[in-house]
Coordinates of C-alpha atoms in Angstrom, one line a residue:
M1252 CA 13.8 42.6 33.8
A1253 CA 15.7 39.7 32.3
R1254 CA 12.6 37.6 32.4
F1255 CA 10.6 40.3 30.5
A1256 CA 13.5 40.7 28.0
F1257 CA 13.2 37.1 27.2
M1258 CA 9.5 37.3 26.2
P1259 CA 10.1 38.9 22.7
R1260 CA 12.6 36.2 21.9
L1261 CA 10.1 33.6 22.9
A1262 CA 7.5 35.2 20.8
R1263 CA 9.9 35.1 17.8
W1264 CA 10.5 31.4 18.4
H1265 CA 6.8 30.8 18.5
I1266 CA 6.3 32.5 15.2
W1267 CA 9.1 30.4 13.5
L1268 CA 7.8 27.2 15.0
G1269 CA 4.3 28.2 13.8
W1270 CA 5.6 28.4 10.3
L1271 CA 7.4 25.1 10.7
V1272 CA 4.4 23.1 12.1
G1273 CA 1.5 25.0 10.7
V1274 CA 1.1 23.2 7.4
P1275 CA 1.4 19.7 9.0
I1276 CA -1.1 20.6 11.6
V1277 CA -3.6 21.8 9.0
L1278 CA -3.1 18.6 6.9
W1279 CA -3.5 16.5 10.0
L1280 CA -6.7 18.2 11.0
A1281 CA -8.1 18.3 7.5
S1282 CA -7.4 14.6 7.0
G1283 CA -8.8 13.8 10.4
L1284 CA -12.0 15.7 9.6
F1285 CA -12.3 13.9 6.3
M1286 CA -12.0 10.5 8.0
T1287 CA -14.8 11.4 10.5
L1288 CA -17.4 12.3 7.8
R1289 CA -18.3 8.7 7.0
P1290 CA -18.7 5.6 9.3
I1291 CA -15.9 3.1 8.9
G1292 CA -18.3 0.4 7.8
E1293 CA -19.5 2.5 4.9
V1294 CA -15.9 3.3 4.0
R1295 CA -15.2 -0.5 3.9
G1296 CA -18.2 -1.0 1.7
E1297 CA -20.0 -3.2 4.2
H1298 CA -23.3 -1.6 3.2
L1299 CA -22.9 -2.9 -0.3
R1300 CA -22.8 -6.5 0.8
R1301 CA -26.1 -8.3 0.1
A1302 CA -27.6 -10.1 3.1
L1303 CA -27.8 -13.7 1.9
P1304 CA -28.9 -16.7 4.0
E1305 CA -25.8 -18.6 5.3
A1306 CA -25.2 -22.0 3.9
P1307 CA -23.8 -24.6 6.2
L1308 CA -20.2 -25.8 5.7
V1309 CA -20.4 -29.3 4.2
I1310 CA -17.4 -31.6 3.4
A1311 CA -18.3 -34.7 1.6
G1312 CA -17.5 -37.9 3.6
S1313 CA -16.7 -35.9 6.8
A1314 CA -18.6 -36.7 9.9
L1315 CA -17.6 -33.4 11.4
A1316 CA -18.9 -31.3 8.6
A1317 CA -22.1 -33.2 7.7
P1318 CA -25.1 -31.2 6.6
E1319 CA -26.9 -31.8 9.9
A1320 CA -24.0 -30.3 11.9
R1321 CA -25.0 -26.9 10.5
L1322 CA -21.5 -25.6 10.7
K1323 CA -20.3 -22.1 9.8
E1324 CA -16.6 -22.7 10.3
L1325 CA -14.3 -25.6 11.0
R1326 CA -10.8 -24.8 12.2
L1327 CA -8.0 -27.3 12.8
V1328 CA -5.4 -26.5 15.4
M1329 CA -2.8 -28.4 17.5
Q1330 CA -3.5 -28.6 21.2
Q1331 CA -1.5 -30.6 23.6
G1332 CA 0.1 -32.6 20.9
R1333 CA -3.1 -33.6 19.1
A1334 CA -5.2 -32.2 16.2
V1335 CA -8.3 -30.5 17.5
A1336 CA -11.2 -29.2 15.4
I1337 CA -12.9 -26.1 16.6
L1338 CA -16.4 -26.1 15.3
T1339 CA -18.5 -22.9 15.0
G1340 CA -22.2 -23.4 14.2
L1341 CA -24.5 -21.2 12.3
D1342 CA -26.1 -20.3 15.6
G1343 CA -22.8 -19.0 17.0
S1344 CA -22.2 -22.0 19.2
I1345 CA -18.6 -23.2 19.6
R1346 CA -17.3 -26.6 20.5
R1347 CA -14.1 -28.6 20.3
V1348 CA -13.7 -32.2 19.1
D1349 CA -10.8 -34.5 18.6
A1350 CA -10.1 -34.3 14.9
A1351 CA -9.2 -37.9 14.5
S1352 CA -11.9 -39.6 16.5
G1353 CA -14.6 -36.9 16.5
A1354 CA -15.0 -37.2 20.3
A1355 CA -16.2 -34.1 22.0
L1356 CA -13.7 -32.3 24.3
P1357 CA -14.8 -30.6 27.4
P1358 CA -14.5 -26.8 27.9
L1359 CA -11.2 -25.7 29.5
D1360 CA -11.2 -25.4 33.3
A1361 CA -9.3 -22.8 35.3
A1362 CA -6.2 -25.1 35.7
A1363 CA -6.0 -25.8 32.0
A1364 CA -6.3 -22.1 31.2
R1365 CA -3.5 -21.3 33.7
A1366 CA -1.3 -24.0 32.2
L1367 CA -1.9 -22.8 28.7
V1368 CA -0.9 -19.2 29.6
A1369 CA 2.2 -20.5 31.4
E1370 CA 3.2 -22.3 28.3
R1371 CA 2.6 -19.7 25.7
I1372 CA 3.0 -16.3 27.4
V1373 CA 6.3 -14.8 28.7
G1374 CA 5.8 -14.4 32.4
G1375 CA 2.6 -16.5 32.2
D1376 CA 3.6 -18.5 35.2
K1377 CA 3.1 -15.5 37.5
V1378 CA -0.6 -15.6 37.8
V1379 CA -2.5 -13.4 40.2
R1380 CA -6.0 -14.7 39.6
V1381 CA -8.2 -16.6 37.1
T1382 CA -11.7 -15.4 36.5
A1383 CA -14.5 -16.9 34.3
Y1384 CA -16.6 -14.7 32.1
A1385 CA -19.8 -15.7 30.2
A1386 CA -20.1 -14.7 26.5
D1387 CA -22.7 -12.0 27.3
K1388 CA -20.6 -10.5 30.1
A1389 CA -17.2 -10.1 28.5
P1390 CA -14.8 -7.6 30.2
F1391 CA -14.5 -4.2 28.6
D1392 CA -10.9 -4.7 27.4
F1393 CA -12.0 -7.9 25.6
R1394 CA -15.3 -6.8 24.0
R1395 CA -16.1 -10.0 22.2
P1396 CA -19.2 -12.3 22.7
L1397 CA -17.1 -15.3 23.8
A1398 CA -16.9 -17.3 27.0
V1399 CA -13.4 -16.8 28.3
W1400 CA -11.1 -17.2 31.3
Q1401 CA -9.4 -14.0 32.3
V1402 CA -5.9 -14.9 33.5
R1403 CA -4.4 -11.9 35.3
L1404 CA -0.6 -11.8 35.5
A1405 CA 1.6 -10.1 38.1
D1406 CA 2.6 -7.3 35.6
G1407 CA -1.0 -6.3 35.1
T1408 CA -1.5 -8.2 31.8
N1409 CA -4.8 -9.9 31.1
V1410 CA -4.7 -13.0 29.0
Y1411 CA -8.0 -14.2 27.7
V1412 CA -8.4 -17.9 27.0
G1413 CA -11.5 -19.2 25.2
R1414 CA -13.3 -21.7 27.4
E1415 CA -14.8 -23.5 24.3
T1416 CA -12.0 -22.9 21.9
G1417 CA -9.1 -23.8 24.1
E1418 CA -7.0 -21.0 22.5
I1419 CA -5.6 -17.7 23.7
E1420 CA -8.0 -15.2 22.2
A1421 CA -6.4 -11.9 23.3
V1422 CA -3.6 -10.4 25.4
R1423 CA -4.2 -7.1 27.0
T1424 CA -1.2 -5.4 28.6
R1425 CA -1.5 -2.3 30.8
W1426 CA -0.1 -0.4 27.8
W1427 CA -2.9 -1.7 25.7
R1428 CA -5.5 -0.6 28.2
A1429 CA -3.9 2.9 28.4
F1430 CA -3.8 3.0 24.6
D1431 CA -7.5 2.0 24.4
L1432 CA -8.4 4.8 26.8
A1433 CA -6.4 7.3 24.8
W1434 CA -8.1 6.1 21.6
G1435 CA -11.5 6.6 23.2
L1436 CA -10.5 10.1 24.1
H1437 CA -9.1 10.7 20.6
I1438 CA -12.3 9.8 18.9
M1439 CA -14.5 11.1 21.7
D1440 CA -16.2 7.8 22.2
L1441 CA -15.5 6.5 25.7
S1442 CA -18.5 4.1 25.8
G1443 CA -17.7 1.8 22.9
R1444 CA -14.4 3.3 21.7
E1445 CA -15.2 2.3 18.1
D1446 CA -17.4 5.1 16.6
T1447 CA -15.2 7.3 14.5
S1448 CA -18.0 9.2 12.9
H1449 CA -20.4 11.1 15.2
P1450 CA -21.6 14.7 15.4
V1451 CA -19.5 15.7 18.4
L1452 CA -16.3 14.5 16.9
I1453 CA -17.1 16.0 13.5
G1454 CA -18.0 19.3 15.1
F1455 CA -14.9 19.6 17.1
A1456 CA -12.7 18.5 14.2
A1457 CA -14.2 21.2 12.0
L1458 CA -13.7 23.8 14.7
A1459 CA -10.1 22.7 15.2
L1460 CA -9.4 22.9 11.5
G1461 CA -11.0 26.3 11.2
S1462 CA -8.9 27.6 14.1
A1463 CA -5.7 26.2 12.6
L1464 CA -6.5 27.9 9.2
I1465 CA -7.2 31.2 10.9
G1466 CA -3.9 30.9 12.7
C1467 CA -2.1 30.3 9.5
V1468 CA -3.7 33.3 7.9
L1469 CA -2.7 35.4 10.8
M1470 CA 0.9 34.4 10.4
F1471 CA 0.9 36.7 7.3
R1472 CA -0.2 39.7 9.3
R1473 CA 2.5 42.2 9.8
R1474 CA 3.4 42.9 13.4
R1475 CA 3.1 46.6 14.1
A1476 CA 6.2 48.1 15.5
R1477 CA 5.8 49.3 19.1
P1478 CA 5.9 53.1 19.4
G1479 CA 9.3 54.2 20.7
P1480 CA 9.8 56.5 23.7
G1481 CA 8.5 60.0 23.2
T1482 CA 6.1 59.1 20.4
R1483 CA 2.3 59.1 20.5

């Protein structure tokens, strides 16, 4: 009997909590529905950019950025105590050269990738395995067309080292991978986990918003008193 006597009190708590969180839930669902109506690329104005032919990066008097090099980007970094130029071509190719001499540097091997992670990542000396991935077969938690070493640490972290860049390109902890899965579920896109505007998501967002609005309207409904003993 005590259990059943507690139910009306629980119902009253539910009503008061409904008043408390009803408005934020409606705003949350309404704003979420609004954000799904247009692809993120359109929101960012990417469709307004005119497609122009890319001009090569040319620096007068530089052997590295000569016209025939057909560079898209030149980036200078320090690696192992020396200045290194990371050159990205218009064709997407990447290579490293010594910035001072222009001498080509070889791609990183597994030992160099392991040493880099040990130097730059906390716990990076506890390596479980090192695996090479081609640019067209990147792991799902990396999702970039870049040749990398996957350095797996004892705590489950994956550190991705560019084989051509010689740089740490991404760090994926177990929490990141769980977050990535949750994000895919949130936007209902488990395949690419990037599409925030598709019919399934829009439809369910609209249904959820409609359900929340109906719930808010029903909060104004008077609860009929239960008939007492002896009444009909």
